[in-house]
Tab-separated table of C-alpha atoms in Angstrom:
chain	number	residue	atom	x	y	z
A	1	UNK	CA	-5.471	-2.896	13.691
A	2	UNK	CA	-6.933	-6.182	13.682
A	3	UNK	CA	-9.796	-5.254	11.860
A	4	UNK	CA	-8.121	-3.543	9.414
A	5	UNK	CA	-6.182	-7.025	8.823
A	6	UNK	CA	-9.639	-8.631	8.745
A	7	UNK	CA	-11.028	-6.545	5.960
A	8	UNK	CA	-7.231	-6.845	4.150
A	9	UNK	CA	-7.969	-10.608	4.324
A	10	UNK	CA	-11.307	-10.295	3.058
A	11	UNK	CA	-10.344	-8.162	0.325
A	12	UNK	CA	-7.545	-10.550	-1.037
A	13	UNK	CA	-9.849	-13.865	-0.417
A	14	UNK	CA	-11.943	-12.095	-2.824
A	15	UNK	CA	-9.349	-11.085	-5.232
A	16	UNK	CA	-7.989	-15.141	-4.860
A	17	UNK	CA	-11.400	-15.851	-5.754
A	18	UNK	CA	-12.043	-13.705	-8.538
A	19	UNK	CA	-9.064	-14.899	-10.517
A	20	UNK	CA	-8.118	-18.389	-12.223
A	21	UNK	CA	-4.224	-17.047	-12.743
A	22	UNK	CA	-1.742	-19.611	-11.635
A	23	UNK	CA	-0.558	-17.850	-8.042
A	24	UNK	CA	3.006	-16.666	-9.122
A	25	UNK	CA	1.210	-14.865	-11.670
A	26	UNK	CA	-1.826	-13.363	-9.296
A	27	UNK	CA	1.015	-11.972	-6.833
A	28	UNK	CA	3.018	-10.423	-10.006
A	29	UNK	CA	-0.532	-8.335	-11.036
A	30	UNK	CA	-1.179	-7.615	-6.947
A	31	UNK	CA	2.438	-6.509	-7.359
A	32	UNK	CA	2.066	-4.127	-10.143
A	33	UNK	CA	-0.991	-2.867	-8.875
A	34	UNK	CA	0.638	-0.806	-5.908
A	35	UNK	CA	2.652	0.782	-9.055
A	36	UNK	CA	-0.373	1.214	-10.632
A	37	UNK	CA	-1.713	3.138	-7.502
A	38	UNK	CA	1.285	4.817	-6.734
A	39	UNK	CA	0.892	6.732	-10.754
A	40	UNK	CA	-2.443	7.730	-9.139
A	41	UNK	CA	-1.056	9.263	-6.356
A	42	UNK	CA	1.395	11.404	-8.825
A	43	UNK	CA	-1.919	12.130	-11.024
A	44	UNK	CA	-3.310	13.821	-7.755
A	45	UNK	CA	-0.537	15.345	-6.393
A	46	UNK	CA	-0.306	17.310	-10.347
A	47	UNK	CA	-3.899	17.912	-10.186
A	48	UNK	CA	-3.700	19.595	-6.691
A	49	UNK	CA	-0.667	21.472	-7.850
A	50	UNK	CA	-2.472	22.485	-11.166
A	51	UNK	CA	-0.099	21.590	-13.103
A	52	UNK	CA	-1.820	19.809	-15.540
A	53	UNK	CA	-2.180	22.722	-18.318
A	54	UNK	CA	-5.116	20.647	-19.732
A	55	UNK	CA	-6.858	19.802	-16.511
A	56	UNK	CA	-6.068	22.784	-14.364
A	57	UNK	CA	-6.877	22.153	-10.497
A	58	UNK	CA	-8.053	18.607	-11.399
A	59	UNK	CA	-7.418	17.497	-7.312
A	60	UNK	CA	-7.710	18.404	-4.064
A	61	UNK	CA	-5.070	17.127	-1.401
A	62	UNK	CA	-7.953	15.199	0.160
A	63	UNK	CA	-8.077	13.171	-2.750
A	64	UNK	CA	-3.796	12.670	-2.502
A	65	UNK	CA	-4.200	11.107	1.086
A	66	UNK	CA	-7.262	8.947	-0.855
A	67	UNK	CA	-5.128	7.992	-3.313
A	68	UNK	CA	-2.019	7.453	-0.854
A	69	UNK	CA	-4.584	5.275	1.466
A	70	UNK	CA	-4.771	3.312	-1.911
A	71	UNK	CA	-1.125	2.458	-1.704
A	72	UNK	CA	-0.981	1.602	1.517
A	73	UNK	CA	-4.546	-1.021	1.145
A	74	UNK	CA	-2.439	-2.055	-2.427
A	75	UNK	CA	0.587	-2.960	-0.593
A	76	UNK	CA	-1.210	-4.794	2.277
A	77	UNK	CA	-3.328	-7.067	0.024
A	78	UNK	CA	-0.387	-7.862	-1.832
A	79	UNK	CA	1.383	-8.680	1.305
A	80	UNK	CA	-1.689	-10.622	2.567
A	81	UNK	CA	-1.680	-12.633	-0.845
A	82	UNK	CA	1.924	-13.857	-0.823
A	83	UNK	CA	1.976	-14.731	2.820
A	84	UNK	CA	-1.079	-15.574	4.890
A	85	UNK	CA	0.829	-14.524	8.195
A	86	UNK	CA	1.032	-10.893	6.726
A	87	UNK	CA	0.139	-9.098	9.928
A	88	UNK	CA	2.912	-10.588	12.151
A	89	UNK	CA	5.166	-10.051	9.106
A	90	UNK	CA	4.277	-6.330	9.047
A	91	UNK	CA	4.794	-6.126	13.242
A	92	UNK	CA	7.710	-7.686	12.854
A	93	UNK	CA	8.965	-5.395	10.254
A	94	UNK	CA	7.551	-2.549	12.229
A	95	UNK	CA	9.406	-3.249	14.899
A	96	UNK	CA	12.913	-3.125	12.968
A	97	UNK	CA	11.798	0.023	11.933
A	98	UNK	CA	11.541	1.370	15.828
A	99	UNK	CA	14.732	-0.485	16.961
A	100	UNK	CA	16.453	1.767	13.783
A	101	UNK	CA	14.803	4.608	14.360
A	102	UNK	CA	15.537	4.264	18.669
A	103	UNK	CA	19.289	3.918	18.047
A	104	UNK	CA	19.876	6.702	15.248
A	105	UNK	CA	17.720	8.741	17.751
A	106	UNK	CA	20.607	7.553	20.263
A	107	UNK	CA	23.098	7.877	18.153
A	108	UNK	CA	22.513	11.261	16.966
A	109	UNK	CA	22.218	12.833	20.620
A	110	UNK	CA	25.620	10.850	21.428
A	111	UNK	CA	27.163	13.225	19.406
């Protein structure tokens, strides 16, 4: 995964660079971009579906995990560009998730 936080880092350094927004208001747009990506995701899920009467089968569910791997890149950037320690912030977070998951896993075979 380090790599991947490498290019994540590169990919918000350029985004930092790109824009002359004071930084409350370059987070807010990072922000509303995962939104942004997320209606994209919806767009492909109703194209794969065809249910889109004017596009048809406008999608393939390859291009739904594309468009979900969107999200996910989104999310980190934005992550990376309101906290330069965004990769121990995500383990960290990850591991709450496993220490949850562990003891309803626990708890549900106690009963």
């Amino acid at each position: 995964m380090t790599d991947t936080w490498q290019t994540i880092a590169r990919l918000a350094g350029r985004l930092e660079d790109h824009s002359t927004l004071p930084r409350e208001q370059r987070i807010l747009l990072q922000l509303l971009k995962i939104q942004e990506e997320a209606g994209e995701v919806a767009e492909a899920v109703i194209g794969a579906m065809g249910q889109n009467p004017r596009k048809g089968h406008s999608h393939t569910w390859k291009d739904v995990e594309a468009e979900i791997c969107d999200v996910i890149v989104t999310g980190m950037v934005a992550l990376t560009r309101m906290n330069s320690e965004a990769a121990t912030v995500f383990q960290r977070h990850m591991e709450g998730l496993v220490a949850r998951d562990q003891n309803e896993a626990e708890g549900a075979a106690a009963q």
